[in-house]
Short mmCIF file of C-alpha atoms in Angstrom, two decimals:
data_model
loop_
_atom_site.label_atom_id
_atom_site.label_comp_id
_atom_site.label_asym_id
_atom_site.label_seq_id
_atom_site.Cartn_x
_atom_site.Cartn_y
_atom_site.Cartn_z
CA MET K 166 101.07 82.15 62.15
CA LEU K 167 100.55 80.64 65.09
CA ARG K 168 104.09 81.36 66.44
CA LEU K 169 103.15 85.01 65.50
CA ALA K 170 99.92 84.61 67.71
CA LEU K 171 101.74 82.84 70.53
CA LEU K 172 104.80 85.30 70.60
CA LEU K 173 102.06 88.26 70.68
CA ALA K 174 100.15 86.73 73.46
CA LEU K 175 103.43 86.79 75.75
CA LEU K 176 104.38 89.78 74.94
CA SER K 177 101.38 91.55 75.55
CA GLY K 178 101.91 91.16 79.13
CA PRO K 179 99.29 90.44 81.96
CA ALA K 180 95.90 92.41 82.40
CA LEU K 181 96.23 95.62 84.50
CA ALA K 182 94.65 95.14 87.62
CA CYS K 183 93.09 98.43 88.28
CA THR K 184 91.61 99.56 91.14
CA LEU K 185 90.43 103.17 90.25
CA PRO K 186 89.43 105.21 93.48
CA GLU K 187 85.87 105.77 94.85
CA GLY K 188 84.06 109.26 93.14
CA LEU K 189 86.85 109.22 90.07
CA ALA K 190 84.64 111.51 88.14
CA ALA K 191 84.45 113.91 91.20
CA LEU K 192 87.89 113.62 91.61
CA ARG K 193 88.69 114.11 87.77
CA VAL K 194 86.52 117.83 87.92
CA GLU K 195 88.35 118.66 91.73
CA LEU K 196 92.17 117.82 89.60
CA LEU K 197 90.99 120.19 86.49
CA ASN K 198 89.35 123.10 89.34
CA LEU K 199 92.24 123.20 90.96
CA ALA K 200 94.92 122.94 87.69
CA ASN K 201 92.87 125.85 86.40
CA ALA K 202 93.34 127.63 89.69
CA GLU K 203 97.21 127.32 89.20
CA ARG K 204 97.26 128.24 85.72
CA ALA K 205 94.69 131.37 86.70
CA ALA K 206 96.81 132.28 88.77
CA GLN K 207 99.36 132.61 86.65
CA GLY K 208 97.72 134.64 83.86
CA VAL K 209 97.61 130.97 81.58
CA ALA K 210 94.53 130.30 80.10
CA THR K 211 92.26 127.58 81.32
CA LEU K 212 91.78 123.95 80.56
CA SER K 213 88.91 121.96 79.14
CA PRO K 214 88.11 118.52 79.84
CA ASP K 215 89.04 115.73 77.02
CA PRO K 216 87.47 112.27 77.73
CA ARG K 217 90.32 111.00 75.38
CA LEU K 218 92.76 112.63 77.56
CA ASP K 219 91.00 111.51 80.85
CA GLU K 220 91.45 107.86 78.96
CA ALA K 221 95.44 108.48 77.90
CA ALA K 222 96.01 109.12 81.65
CA GLN K 223 94.37 106.54 83.32
CA THR K 224 95.73 104.06 80.98
CA GLN K 225 99.27 105.03 82.43
CA ALA K 226 98.02 105.71 86.09
CA CYS K 227 96.73 102.22 86.12
CA ARG K 228 99.95 100.84 84.92
CA MET K 229 101.94 102.62 86.93
CA ALA K 230 99.49 100.73 89.85
CA ASP K 231 100.05 97.72 88.62
CA ARG K 232 103.61 97.83 88.72
CA GLU K 233 103.97 100.07 91.50
CA ARG K 234 106.08 102.64 90.39
CA LEU K 235 106.59 105.52 88.84
CA SER K 236 107.05 105.85 84.72
CA HIS K 237 106.34 107.72 81.74
CA ARG K 238 106.46 104.45 79.62
CA GLY K 239 103.56 102.04 79.46
CA SER K 240 103.83 98.46 77.85
CA TRP K 241 105.85 97.94 75.19
CA PHE K 242 107.71 101.15 76.24
CA ALA K 243 104.60 103.36 74.59
CA GLY K 244 104.95 106.69 75.56
CA LEU K 245 102.90 109.74 76.15
CA GLY K 246 102.41 110.16 72.27
CA ARG K 247 101.45 106.64 71.38
CA ARG K 248 99.04 106.53 74.01
CA LEU K 249 97.30 109.57 72.87
CA ARG K 250 97.14 108.01 69.47
CA ARG K 251 95.49 104.99 71.03
CA VAL K 252 92.51 106.92 72.00
CA ASP K 253 92.65 109.22 68.51
CA TYR K 254 93.87 111.68 69.79
CA PRO K 255 95.77 114.45 66.93
CA TYR K 256 97.75 116.56 69.00
CA ALA K 257 99.89 119.58 68.29
CA MET K 258 101.04 119.40 71.87
CA ALA K 259 101.22 117.25 74.58
CA VAL K 260 102.66 116.80 78.44
CA GLU K 261 101.91 114.75 81.20
CA ASN K 262 102.76 114.66 84.66
CA ILE K 263 102.81 111.55 87.00
CA GLY K 264 103.04 110.87 90.91
CA GLU K 265 102.43 108.37 93.67
CA GLY K 266 101.74 108.23 97.02
CA GLN K 267 99.83 111.83 97.18
CA ILE K 268 96.46 111.00 99.19
CA SER K 269 94.56 113.84 97.85
CA ALA K 270 94.18 116.17 94.77
CA PRO K 271 95.15 119.41 96.37
CA GLN K 272 98.13 117.15 97.48
CA ILE K 273 99.24 116.22 94.01
CA ILE K 274 98.73 119.54 92.60
CA GLN K 275 100.84 121.43 94.87
CA GLY K 276 103.31 118.69 94.53
CA TRP K 277 103.29 119.43 90.51
CA MET K 278 103.62 122.96 91.44
CA ASP K 279 106.84 122.62 94.09
CA SER K 280 108.08 120.75 91.12
CA PRO K 281 110.28 122.94 88.36
CA GLY K 282 109.51 120.63 85.10
CA HIS K 283 105.84 119.68 86.53
CA ARG K 284 104.93 123.45 87.28
CA GLN K 285 106.10 123.86 83.72
CA ASN K 286 103.92 121.28 81.95
CA MET K 287 100.85 122.37 84.28
CA LEU K 288 101.34 125.92 83.18
CA ALA K 289 102.06 125.02 79.26
CA ARG K 290 100.52 128.17 77.80
CA ASP K 291 100.23 126.00 74.64
CA ALA K 292 97.75 123.21 75.88
CA ARG K 293 93.93 123.92 75.75
CA GLU K 294 92.57 120.40 76.99
CA ALA K 295 93.46 118.25 79.61
CA GLY K 296 92.80 114.63 81.34
CA PHE K 297 93.40 112.98 84.17
CA GLY K 298 93.81 109.45 85.95
CA VAL K 299 94.03 107.98 89.65
CA ALA K 300 94.25 104.24 90.26
CA ARG K 301 94.95 102.52 93.49
CA ALA K 302 98.06 99.84 93.50
CA GLU K 303 97.84 96.62 95.70
CA ASN K 304 99.72 98.42 98.08
CA GLY K 305 97.32 101.18 98.77
CA ARG K 306 99.50 103.84 96.78
CA LEU K 307 97.28 106.16 94.89
CA HIS K 308 99.09 106.37 91.33
CA TRP K 309 98.16 109.77 89.89
CA SER K 310 98.58 111.29 85.52
CA MET K 311 97.64 114.31 83.94
CA VAL K 312 97.59 114.87 80.05
CA ALA K 313 97.35 118.23 78.61
CA ALA K 314 97.25 119.02 75.55
CA ALA K 315 96.59 121.11 72.20
CA PRO K 316 94.35 119.43 69.70
CA ARG K 317 95.94 119.31 65.96
CA PHE K 318 93.24 120.91 63.23
#
């Protein structure tokens, strides 16, 4: 039993050193408004905020900032599905956009809209809710994450 506890402690990795940008709540509102403006311009229904999706997105933004690299995988190679289960969000569909280095909400949203895969996620017709995460790495660069999803009823 002691061996198992030690192994789990070693494999869980170090705690994340996550620096949140000032005004994160307002930044999330701005990101949602910008995303919804893009969706509305394309005739796609707007997204509602969901705090569980904010938490899932923030977890990934912090993970990327901690490692100073982009990745859709988290600890133990956990993907988006596992992060959504951890925040108790039963989903019918979910997509994720990530980014690094952009300095503002308009810049990251524009970057996602300029990238075909990210644009597809931004405009996902089945998505109903969204959450955003932003974290500053030790090198000063911002790491961004957006999770858009539809709940499973």
